[in-house]
């Protein structure tokens, strides 16, 4: 009897394995997102700003944990309500734009369009499925029209803050590119040229560390010009691979740089960078994926609150609220699940 009790106590006190710790963190984060949901509107946000975009990130986070809107579970019910919030008439204007009503601009438009593309055929019922497809089609059409705005050679193929912006940047461009790729994967009509043009823009922002002939070029991507910023390097890596550029020089150089230098807590745009790092290194496979699998939980798990949320580490990311940081952390940790089609190899 005493031996049985002692064994039970030891098992209870034994530390969780690394994977169990990740699963526990994801479960607590999902509960936090559900608890944060507005019981009246269905929005998942901290009542700070960008409510539609934040709700879309919340839906993506729950989906990355394997939950679906049709599930007869608290998570499924939450996702159905959140989708209804995003699909309400006032969230998208007559031109198909999601970035006006909540002030999230083309950032939010790309996030919401990506979410809708990932949810195609996964609505709570047939009526919601039909509405998801209709809203997603209009949102994709706006992205395609926006890309055709007259721009300089450097900016051609990309996107910026507003649909009619004459310039482009890496961050906004990657969200639109991911949305286009997800929609195309789901069977929507997306011209191959639009994706090729986006890839060309992203590649123009690549800067190798050295031009020495025959040397390994550990490179990176810039924001609006060539550069090697950590956040944009991780963004460019994921975007190129999602678009099929697995063996491109830019893919190899940026992933090798991330493998060599890693990412650190406290960096500017930490949660944003970690999200792209986790997904991009997973896509790369091999030693890159193994390092991402080791490093991401090591960075994120100590930062999670007992209630399940994460919070931005500096002023810029704190402005997004706990829903933003929590959703990005979940998407980073849930890479192992590969439930979302866009993140599958």
PDB file of C-alpha atoms in Angstrom, residues 9-168:
ATOM      1  CA  UNK A   9       3.060  10.700  -5.568  1.00  0.00           C
ATOM      2  CA  UNK A  10       6.187  10.384  -7.690  1.00  0.00           C
ATOM      3  CA  UNK A  11       4.163  10.197 -10.883  1.00  0.00           C
ATOM      4  CA  UNK A  12       2.093  13.192  -9.823  1.00  0.00           C
ATOM      5  CA  UNK A  13       5.165  15.220  -9.005  1.00  0.00           C
ATOM      6  CA  UNK A  14       7.154  14.162 -12.078  1.00  0.00           C
ATOM      7  CA  UNK A  15       7.844  17.053 -14.457  1.00  0.00           C
ATOM      8  CA  UNK A  16       5.942  17.052 -17.719  1.00  0.00           C
ATOM      9  CA  UNK A  17       7.810  15.951 -20.805  1.00  0.00           C
ATOM     10  CA  UNK A  18       8.640  18.740 -23.267  1.00  0.00           C
ATOM     11  CA  UNK A  19       5.804  17.820 -25.612  1.00  0.00           C
ATOM     12  CA  UNK A  20       3.322  17.499 -22.766  1.00  0.00           C
ATOM     13  CA  UNK A  21       4.346  20.953 -21.547  1.00  0.00           C
ATOM     14  CA  UNK A  22       3.599  22.376 -24.998  1.00  0.00           C
ATOM     15  CA  UNK A  23       0.222  20.636 -25.127  1.00  0.00           C
ATOM     16  CA  UNK A  24      -0.614  21.937 -21.655  1.00  0.00           C
ATOM     17  CA  UNK A  25       0.348  25.478 -22.709  1.00  0.00           C
ATOM     18  CA  UNK A  26      -1.808  25.265 -25.837  1.00  0.00           C
ATOM     19  CA  UNK A  27      -4.781  24.006 -23.836  1.00  0.00           C
ATOM     20  CA  UNK A  28      -4.534  26.856 -21.326  1.00  0.00           C
ATOM     21  CA  UNK A  29      -4.126  29.394 -24.118  1.00  0.00           C
ATOM     22  CA  UNK A  30      -7.255  28.112 -25.867  1.00  0.00           C
ATOM     23  CA  UNK A  31      -9.207  28.504 -22.620  1.00  0.00           C
ATOM     24  CA  UNK A  32      -7.949  32.076 -22.290  1.00  0.00           C
ATOM     25  CA  UNK A  33      -9.040  32.970 -25.832  1.00  0.00           C
ATOM     26  CA  UNK A  34     -12.503  31.509 -25.216  1.00  0.00           C
ATOM     27  CA  UNK A  35     -12.804  33.343 -21.893  1.00  0.00           C
ATOM     28  CA  UNK A  36     -11.881  36.626 -23.603  1.00  0.00           C
ATOM     29  CA  UNK A  37     -14.617  36.298 -26.227  1.00  0.00           C
ATOM     30  CA  UNK A  38     -17.315  38.969 -26.059  1.00  0.00           C
ATOM     31  CA  UNK A  39     -20.501  37.081 -25.068  1.00  0.00           C
ATOM     32  CA  UNK A  40     -22.678  39.452 -27.122  1.00  0.00           C
ATOM     33  CA  UNK A  41     -20.735  40.074 -30.352  1.00  0.00           C
ATOM     34  CA  UNK A  42     -18.545  36.959 -30.454  1.00  0.00           C
ATOM     35  CA  UNK A  43     -15.362  38.972 -31.052  1.00  0.00           C
ATOM     36  CA  UNK A  44     -12.118  37.676 -29.530  1.00  0.00           C
ATOM     37  CA  UNK A  45     -10.104  40.749 -28.586  1.00  0.00           C
ATOM     38  CA  UNK A  46      -9.022  42.912 -25.660  1.00  0.00           C
ATOM     39  CA  UNK A  47     -11.229  45.869 -26.612  1.00  0.00           C
ATOM     40  CA  UNK A  48      -8.104  47.788 -27.622  1.00  0.00           C
ATOM     41  CA  UNK A  49      -8.013  47.983 -31.426  1.00  0.00           C
ATOM     42  CA  UNK A  50      -8.147  45.945 -34.622  1.00  0.00           C
ATOM     43  CA  UNK A  51     -11.020  43.805 -33.345  1.00  0.00           C
ATOM     44  CA  UNK A  52     -11.705  41.938 -36.605  1.00  0.00           C
ATOM     45  CA  UNK A  53      -8.044  41.140 -37.198  1.00  0.00           C
ATOM     46  CA  UNK A  54      -7.537  40.024 -33.577  1.00  0.00           C
ATOM     47  CA  UNK A  55     -10.602  37.780 -33.777  1.00  0.00           C
ATOM     48  CA  UNK A  56      -9.241  36.267 -36.984  1.00  0.00           C
ATOM     49  CA  UNK A  57      -5.933  35.505 -35.261  1.00  0.00           C
ATOM     50  CA  UNK A  58      -7.879  33.910 -32.417  1.00  0.00           C
ATOM     51  CA  UNK A  59      -9.737  31.670 -34.857  1.00  0.00           C
ATOM     52  CA  UNK A  60      -6.478  30.645 -36.551  1.00  0.00           C
ATOM     53  CA  UNK A  61      -4.945  29.868 -33.159  1.00  0.00           C
ATOM     54  CA  UNK A  62      -7.844  27.630 -32.131  1.00  0.00           C
ATOM     55  CA  UNK A  63      -7.798  25.913 -35.529  1.00  0.00           C
ATOM     56  CA  UNK A  64      -4.057  25.262 -35.195  1.00  0.00           C
ATOM     57  CA  UNK A  65      -4.852  23.251 -32.047  1.00  0.00           C
ATOM     58  CA  UNK A  66      -7.207  21.013 -34.017  1.00  0.00           C
ATOM     59  CA  UNK A  67     -10.530  22.658 -33.185  1.00  0.00           C
ATOM     60  CA  UNK A  68     -13.183  23.256 -35.854  1.00  0.00           C
ATOM     61  CA  UNK A  69     -16.291  25.470 -35.914  1.00  0.00           C
ATOM     62  CA  UNK A  70     -18.548  22.456 -36.369  1.00  0.00           C
ATOM     63  CA  UNK A  71     -17.211  20.690 -33.264  1.00  0.00           C
ATOM     64  CA  UNK A  72     -19.811  20.246 -30.469  1.00  0.00           C
ATOM     65  CA  UNK A  73     -17.318  21.599 -27.941  1.00  0.00           C
ATOM     66  CA  UNK A  74     -16.721  24.930 -26.186  1.00  0.00           C
ATOM     67  CA  UNK A  75     -13.903  25.570 -28.676  1.00  0.00           C
ATOM     68  CA  UNK A  76     -16.123  24.810 -31.665  1.00  0.00           C
ATOM     69  CA  UNK A  77     -18.914  27.002 -30.335  1.00  0.00           C
ATOM     70  CA  UNK A  78     -16.441  29.823 -29.747  1.00  0.00           C
ATOM     71  CA  UNK A  79     -15.114  29.551 -33.301  1.00  0.00           C
ATOM     72  CA  UNK A  80     -18.621  29.654 -34.798  1.00  0.00           C
ATOM     73  CA  UNK A  81     -19.437  32.807 -32.866  1.00  0.00           C
ATOM     74  CA  UNK A  82     -16.099  34.381 -33.748  1.00  0.00           C
ATOM     75  CA  UNK A  83     -16.626  33.624 -37.441  1.00  0.00           C
ATOM     76  CA  UNK A  84     -20.062  35.229 -37.272  1.00  0.00           C
ATOM     77  CA  UNK A  85     -18.384  38.334 -35.823  1.00  0.00           C
ATOM     78  CA  UNK A  86     -15.886  38.521 -38.688  1.00  0.00           C
ATOM     79  CA  UNK A  87     -18.597  37.830 -41.272  1.00  0.00           C
ATOM     80  CA  UNK A  88     -20.961  40.569 -40.069  1.00  0.00           C
ATOM     81  CA  UNK A  89     -21.814  43.058 -42.875  1.00  0.00           C
ATOM     82  CA  UNK A  90     -20.056  46.075 -41.367  1.00  0.00           C
ATOM     83  CA  UNK A  91     -16.677  44.301 -41.030  1.00  0.00           C
ATOM     84  CA  UNK A  92     -16.059  44.307 -44.804  1.00  0.00           C
ATOM     85  CA  UNK A  93     -16.751  47.343 -46.975  1.00  0.00           C
ATOM     86  CA  UNK A  94     -18.342  47.322 -50.426  1.00  0.00           C
ATOM     87  CA  UNK A  95     -14.926  46.974 -52.101  1.00  0.00           C
ATOM     88  CA  UNK A  96     -14.157  43.800 -50.134  1.00  0.00           C
ATOM     89  CA  UNK A  97     -11.783  45.518 -47.690  1.00  0.00           C
ATOM     90  CA  UNK A  98     -11.517  44.253 -44.087  1.00  0.00           C
ATOM     91  CA  UNK A  99      -8.981  46.836 -42.943  1.00  0.00           C
ATOM     92  CA  UNK A 100     -11.185  49.937 -42.777  1.00  0.00           C
ATOM     93  CA  UNK A 101     -13.759  49.236 -40.064  1.00  0.00           C
ATOM     94  CA  UNK A 102     -11.305  48.177 -37.335  1.00  0.00           C
ATOM     95  CA  UNK A 103      -8.374  50.343 -38.471  1.00  0.00           C
ATOM     96  CA  UNK A 104      -6.082  47.373 -39.122  1.00  0.00           C
ATOM     97  CA  UNK A 105      -5.453  48.426 -42.747  1.00  0.00           C
ATOM     98  CA  UNK A 106      -3.919  45.911 -45.148  1.00  0.00           C
ATOM     99  CA  UNK A 107      -2.244  44.073 -42.252  1.00  0.00           C
ATOM    100  CA  UNK A 108      -5.633  43.120 -40.877  1.00  0.00           C
ATOM    101  CA  UNK A 109      -7.053  42.519 -44.325  1.00  0.00           C
ATOM    102  CA  UNK A 110      -4.371  39.938 -45.072  1.00  0.00           C
ATOM    103  CA  UNK A 111      -4.786  38.234 -41.683  1.00  0.00           C
ATOM    104  CA  UNK A 112      -8.560  38.014 -42.004  1.00  0.00           C
ATOM    105  CA  UNK A 113      -8.415  36.837 -45.624  1.00  0.00           C
ATOM    106  CA  UNK A 114      -5.898  34.141 -44.676  1.00  0.00           C
ATOM    107  CA  UNK A 115      -8.195  32.990 -41.880  1.00  0.00           C
ATOM    108  CA  UNK A 116     -11.221  32.819 -44.190  1.00  0.00           C
ATOM    109  CA  UNK A 117      -9.230  30.891 -46.798  1.00  0.00           C
ATOM    110  CA  UNK A 118      -8.186  28.380 -44.143  1.00  0.00           C
ATOM    111  CA  UNK A 119     -11.796  28.047 -42.955  1.00  0.00           C
ATOM    112  CA  UNK A 120     -13.275  27.372 -46.405  1.00  0.00           C
ATOM    113  CA  UNK A 121     -15.571  24.366 -46.084  1.00  0.00           C
ATOM    114  CA  UNK A 122     -15.190  24.372 -42.294  1.00  0.00           C
ATOM    115  CA  UNK A 123     -18.006  26.688 -41.207  1.00  0.00           C
ATOM    116  CA  UNK A 124     -20.435  25.815 -38.476  1.00  0.00           C
ATOM    117  CA  UNK A 125     -23.130  25.052 -41.055  1.00  0.00           C
ATOM    118  CA  UNK A 126     -23.819  25.320 -44.788  1.00  0.00           C
ATOM    119  CA  UNK A 127     -24.998  28.941 -44.557  1.00  0.00           C
ATOM    120  CA  UNK A 128     -21.817  30.009 -42.756  1.00  0.00           C
ATOM    121  CA  UNK A 129     -19.721  28.078 -45.288  1.00  0.00           C
ATOM    122  CA  UNK A 130     -21.354  29.960 -48.134  1.00  0.00           C
ATOM    123  CA  UNK A 131     -20.774  33.308 -46.445  1.00  0.00           C
ATOM    124  CA  UNK A 132     -17.113  32.468 -45.765  1.00  0.00           C
ATOM    125  CA  UNK A 133     -16.592  31.710 -49.460  1.00  0.00           C
ATOM    126  CA  UNK A 134     -18.353  34.876 -50.598  1.00  0.00           C
ATOM    127  CA  UNK A 135     -16.446  37.166 -48.214  1.00  0.00           C
ATOM    128  CA  UNK A 136     -13.145  35.455 -48.956  1.00  0.00           C
ATOM    129  CA  UNK A 137     -13.620  35.832 -52.715  1.00  0.00           C
ATOM    130  CA  UNK A 138     -14.248  39.556 -52.368  1.00  0.00           C
ATOM    131  CA  UNK A 139     -11.237  39.934 -50.073  1.00  0.00           C
ATOM    132  CA  UNK A 140      -8.970  38.069 -52.515  1.00  0.00           C
ATOM    133  CA  UNK A 141     -10.185  40.231 -55.393  1.00  0.00           C
ATOM    134  CA  UNK A 142      -9.222  43.349 -53.418  1.00  0.00           C
ATOM    135  CA  UNK A 143      -5.719  41.951 -52.803  1.00  0.00           C
ATOM    136  CA  UNK A 144      -5.322  41.261 -56.528  1.00  0.00           C
ATOM    137  CA  UNK A 145      -6.535  44.749 -57.497  1.00  0.00           C
ATOM    138  CA  UNK A 146      -4.266  46.369 -54.924  1.00  0.00           C
ATOM    139  CA  UNK A 147      -1.219  44.568 -56.292  1.00  0.00           C
ATOM    140  CA  UNK A 148      -1.844  46.122 -59.717  1.00  0.00           C
ATOM    141  CA  UNK A 149      -1.549  49.711 -58.462  1.00  0.00           C
ATOM    142  CA  UNK A 150       1.202  51.481 -60.424  1.00  0.00           C
ATOM    143  CA  UNK A 151       4.502  51.249 -58.492  1.00  0.00           C
ATOM    144  CA  UNK A 152       8.243  51.673 -58.970  1.00  0.00           C
ATOM    145  CA  UNK A 153      10.388  48.718 -60.008  1.00  0.00           C
ATOM    146  CA  UNK A 154      11.471  48.143 -56.391  1.00  0.00           C
ATOM    147  CA  UNK A 155       7.903  48.103 -55.048  1.00  0.00           C
ATOM    148  CA  UNK A 156       6.166  46.280 -57.890  1.00  0.00           C
ATOM    149  CA  UNK A 157       4.420  43.044 -56.845  1.00  0.00           C
ATOM    150  CA  UNK A 158       4.042  43.963 -53.180  1.00  0.00           C
ATOM    151  CA  UNK A 159       1.559  45.677 -50.884  1.00  0.00           C
ATOM    152  CA  UNK A 160       1.627  48.416 -48.254  1.00  0.00           C
ATOM    153  CA  UNK A 161      -0.727  49.908 -45.645  1.00  0.00           C
ATOM    154  CA  UNK A 162      -3.631  50.878 -47.920  1.00  0.00           C
ATOM    155  CA  UNK A 163      -5.098  49.179 -51.000  1.00  0.00           C
ATOM    156  CA  UNK A 164      -3.990  52.104 -53.187  1.00  0.00           C
ATOM    157  CA  UNK A 165      -0.523  52.631 -51.653  1.00  0.00           C
ATOM    158  CA  UNK A 166       2.150  53.362 -54.287  1.00  0.00           C
ATOM    159  CA  UNK A 167       4.867  51.612 -52.237  1.00  0.00           C
ATOM    160  CA  UNK A 168       5.282  48.199 -50.568  1.00  0.00           C
TER     161      UNK A 168
END
